Amino acid sequence: NKKGITVIVSTVSHKKAMRDYVRSQIPQFIEVYLECPTKVCADRDYKGLYEKAKAGEYQTFAGITEPYEPSENPNLVLNTSQMSINECSAILFKSITAFLGNS
């Protein structure tokens, strides 16, 4: 990023303080919140991670052992339980393209 190269990072950042910290460190930062109820995430979980978390196999697991701390104003919210992958992808691509064009 410091060399002017666009960097895209996908993380599970359920703590607001961590997202705020990253936003303060990276001038051209965009937060995309993938909104989805925990039950829908668990229903989609083909690896069985939610069941393991419910069984106590993980100390920290967003949505199970720790709550998601929402941001006041994420740059983009995509409700993945109400929109298809194609719809979310199109909106994300359009938004990121506009963001990068204005940066």
PDB file of C-alpha atoms in Angstrom:
ATOM      1  CA  ASN A   1       0.000   0.000   0.000  1.00  0.00           C
ATOM      2  CA  LYS A   2       2.847   2.395   0.852  1.00  0.00           C
ATOM      3  CA  LYS A   3       4.250   1.788  -2.621  1.00  0.00           C
ATOM      4  CA  GLY A   4       0.998   2.841  -4.289  1.00  0.00           C
ATOM      5  CA  ILE A   5      -0.193  -0.676  -5.005  1.00  0.00           C
ATOM      6  CA  THR A   6      -3.847  -1.428  -4.327  1.00  0.00           C
ATOM      7  CA  VAL A   7      -4.177  -4.104  -1.662  1.00  0.00           C
ATOM      8  CA  ILE A   8      -7.384  -6.037  -0.995  1.00  0.00           C
ATOM      9  CA  VAL A   9      -7.579  -7.938   2.280  1.00  0.00           C
ATOM     10  CA  SER A  10     -10.446 -10.103   3.442  1.00  0.00           C
ATOM     11  CA  THR A  11     -10.648 -10.595   7.193  1.00  0.00           C
ATOM     12  CA  VAL A  12     -13.036 -11.595   9.924  1.00  0.00           C
ATOM     13  CA  SER A  13     -12.790  -8.478  12.072  1.00  0.00           C
ATOM     14  CA  HIS A  14     -15.592  -8.696  14.598  1.00  0.00           C
ATOM     15  CA  LYS A  15     -14.012  -6.145  16.944  1.00  0.00           C
ATOM     16  CA  LYS A  16     -14.800  -2.516  16.092  1.00  0.00           C
ATOM     17  CA  ALA A  17     -11.533  -1.324  17.666  1.00  0.00           C
ATOM     18  CA  MET A  18      -9.503  -3.396  15.188  1.00  0.00           C
ATOM     19  CA  ARG A  19     -11.381  -1.984  12.193  1.00  0.00           C
ATOM     20  CA  ASP A  20     -11.016   1.549  13.571  1.00  0.00           C
ATOM     21  CA  TYR A  21      -7.275   1.008  14.037  1.00  0.00           C
ATOM     22  CA  VAL A  22      -6.800  -0.229  10.470  1.00  0.00           C
ATOM     23  CA  ARG A  23      -8.881   2.670   9.139  1.00  0.00           C
ATOM     24  CA  SER A  24      -6.589   5.102  11.023  1.00  0.00           C
ATOM     25  CA  GLN A  25      -3.467   3.492   9.532  1.00  0.00           C
ATOM     26  CA  ILE A  26      -4.555   3.194   5.903  1.00  0.00           C
ATOM     27  CA  PRO A  27      -5.644   6.437   4.214  1.00  0.00           C
ATOM     28  CA  GLN A  28      -7.516   4.754   1.348  1.00  0.00           C
ATOM     29  CA  PHE A  29      -9.490   2.232   3.372  1.00  0.00           C
ATOM     30  CA  ILE A  30     -12.943   0.898   2.578  1.00  0.00           C
ATOM     31  CA  GLU A  31     -14.911  -1.264   4.984  1.00  0.00           C
ATOM     32  CA  VAL A  32     -17.323  -3.738   3.419  1.00  0.00           C
ATOM     33  CA  TYR A  33     -19.713  -5.346   5.884  1.00  0.00           C
ATOM     34  CA  LEU A  34     -21.164  -8.659   4.773  1.00  0.00           C
ATOM     35  CA  GLU A  35     -24.380  -8.711   6.788  1.00  0.00           C
ATOM     36  CA  CYS A  36     -25.823 -12.138   7.456  1.00  0.00           C
ATOM     37  CA  PRO A  37     -27.593 -13.680  10.447  1.00  0.00           C
ATOM     38  CA  THR A  38     -25.518 -16.195  12.409  1.00  0.00           C
ATOM     39  CA  LYS A  39     -28.064 -18.940  11.703  1.00  0.00           C
ATOM     40  CA  VAL A  40     -27.710 -18.457   7.940  1.00  0.00           C
ATOM     41  CA  CYS A  41     -23.905 -18.508   8.252  1.00  0.00           C
ATOM     42  CA  ALA A  42     -24.123 -21.726  10.270  1.00  0.00           C
ATOM     43  CA  ASP A  43     -26.493 -23.280   7.715  1.00  0.00           C
ATOM     44  CA  ARG A  44     -23.977 -22.480   4.952  1.00  0.00           C
ATOM     45  CA  ASP A  45     -20.996 -23.810   6.906  1.00  0.00           C
ATOM     46  CA  TYR A  46     -19.792 -26.843   4.979  1.00  0.00           C
ATOM     47  CA  LYS A  47     -16.691 -27.192   7.205  1.00  0.00           C
ATOM     48  CA  GLY A  48     -18.670 -27.605  10.423  1.00  0.00           C
ATOM     49  CA  LEU A  49     -16.890 -24.729  12.188  1.00  0.00           C
ATOM     50  CA  TYR A  50     -20.056 -23.376  13.795  1.00  0.00           C
ATOM     51  CA  GLU A  51     -20.859 -26.772  15.325  1.00  0.00           C
ATOM     52  CA  LYS A  52     -17.301 -27.007  16.655  1.00  0.00           C
ATOM     53  CA  ALA A  53     -17.616 -23.513  18.129  1.00  0.00           C
ATOM     54  CA  LYS A  54     -20.933 -24.403  19.764  1.00  0.00           C
ATOM     55  CA  ALA A  55     -19.278 -27.537  21.186  1.00  0.00           C
ATOM     56  CA  GLY A  56     -16.583 -25.356  22.793  1.00  0.00           C
ATOM     57  CA  GLU A  57     -13.712 -26.271  20.478  1.00  0.00           C
ATOM     58  CA  TYR A  58     -12.909 -22.578  19.808  1.00  0.00           C
ATOM     59  CA  GLN A  59     -12.374 -19.922  22.454  1.00  0.00           C
ATOM     60  CA  THR A  60     -13.108 -17.053  20.081  1.00  0.00           C
ATOM     61  CA  PHE A  61     -15.572 -17.434  17.244  1.00  0.00           C
ATOM     62  CA  ALA A  62     -17.515 -14.440  15.944  1.00  0.00           C
ATOM     63  CA  GLY A  63     -21.246 -14.880  16.338  1.00  0.00           C
ATOM     64  CA  ILE A  64     -20.948 -17.806  18.744  1.00  0.00           C
ATOM     65  CA  THR A  65     -18.515 -17.068  21.585  1.00  0.00           C
ATOM     66  CA  GLU A  66     -18.162 -13.347  20.847  1.00  0.00           C
ATOM     67  CA  PRO A  67     -20.589 -10.836  19.366  1.00  0.00           C
ATOM     68  CA  TYR A  68     -19.948  -8.862  16.204  1.00  0.00           C
ATOM     69  CA  GLU A  69     -19.370  -5.212  17.131  1.00  0.00           C
ATOM     70  CA  PRO A  70     -20.976  -3.133  14.358  1.00  0.00           C
ATOM     71  CA  SER A  71     -19.403  -0.021  12.896  1.00  0.00           C
ATOM     72  CA  GLU A  72     -21.383   3.190  12.772  1.00  0.00           C
ATOM     73  CA  ASN A  73     -20.792   3.714   9.058  1.00  0.00           C
ATOM     74  CA  PRO A  74     -19.222   0.930   6.999  1.00  0.00           C
ATOM     75  CA  ASN A  75     -18.534   2.107   3.455  1.00  0.00           C
ATOM     76  CA  LEU A  76     -20.624  -0.673   1.958  1.00  0.00           C
ATOM     77  CA  VAL A  77     -23.140  -3.139   3.411  1.00  0.00           C
ATOM     78  CA  LEU A  78     -24.040  -6.281   1.479  1.00  0.00           C
ATOM     79  CA  ASN A  79     -26.829  -8.395   2.961  1.00  0.00           C
ATOM     80  CA  THR A  80     -25.738 -11.807   1.767  1.00  0.00           C
ATOM     81  CA  SER A  81     -28.830 -13.514   3.157  1.00  0.00           C
ATOM     82  CA  GLN A  82     -31.107 -11.443   0.924  1.00  0.00           C
ATOM     83  CA  MET A  83     -28.968 -11.041  -2.205  1.00  0.00           C
ATOM     84  CA  SER A  84     -27.365 -13.632  -4.456  1.00  0.00           C
ATOM     85  CA  ILE A  85     -23.628 -14.009  -4.875  1.00  0.00           C
ATOM     86  CA  ASN A  86     -23.949 -12.461  -8.337  1.00  0.00           C
ATOM     87  CA  GLU A  87     -25.854  -9.449  -6.989  1.00  0.00           C
ATOM     88  CA  CYS A  88     -23.346  -8.914  -4.174  1.00  0.00           C
ATOM     89  CA  SER A  89     -20.411  -9.317  -6.558  1.00  0.00           C
ATOM     90  CA  ALA A  90     -21.816  -6.763  -9.017  1.00  0.00           C
ATOM     91  CA  ILE A  91     -22.459  -4.195  -6.279  1.00  0.00           C
ATOM     92  CA  LEU A  92     -19.030  -4.806  -4.739  1.00  0.00           C
ATOM     93  CA  PHE A  93     -17.263  -4.480  -8.090  1.00  0.00           C
ATOM     94  CA  LYS A  94     -19.113  -1.262  -8.948  1.00  0.00           C
ATOM     95  CA  SER A  95     -18.430   0.254  -5.513  1.00  0.00           C
ATOM     96  CA  ILE A  96     -14.760  -0.680  -5.429  1.00  0.00           C
ATOM     97  CA  THR A  97     -14.240   0.553  -8.987  1.00  0.00           C
ATOM     98  CA  ALA A  98     -15.823   3.904  -8.065  1.00  0.00           C
ATOM     99  CA  PHE A  99     -13.782   4.095  -4.858  1.00  0.00           C
ATOM    100  CA  LEU A 100     -10.510   3.405  -6.672  1.00  0.00           C
ATOM    101  CA  GLY A 101     -11.432   5.868  -9.423  1.00  0.00           C
ATOM    102  CA  ASN A 102     -11.887   8.604  -6.825  1.00  0.00           C
ATOM    103  CA  SER A 103      -8.713   7.765  -4.890  1.00  0.00           C
TER     104      SER A 103
END
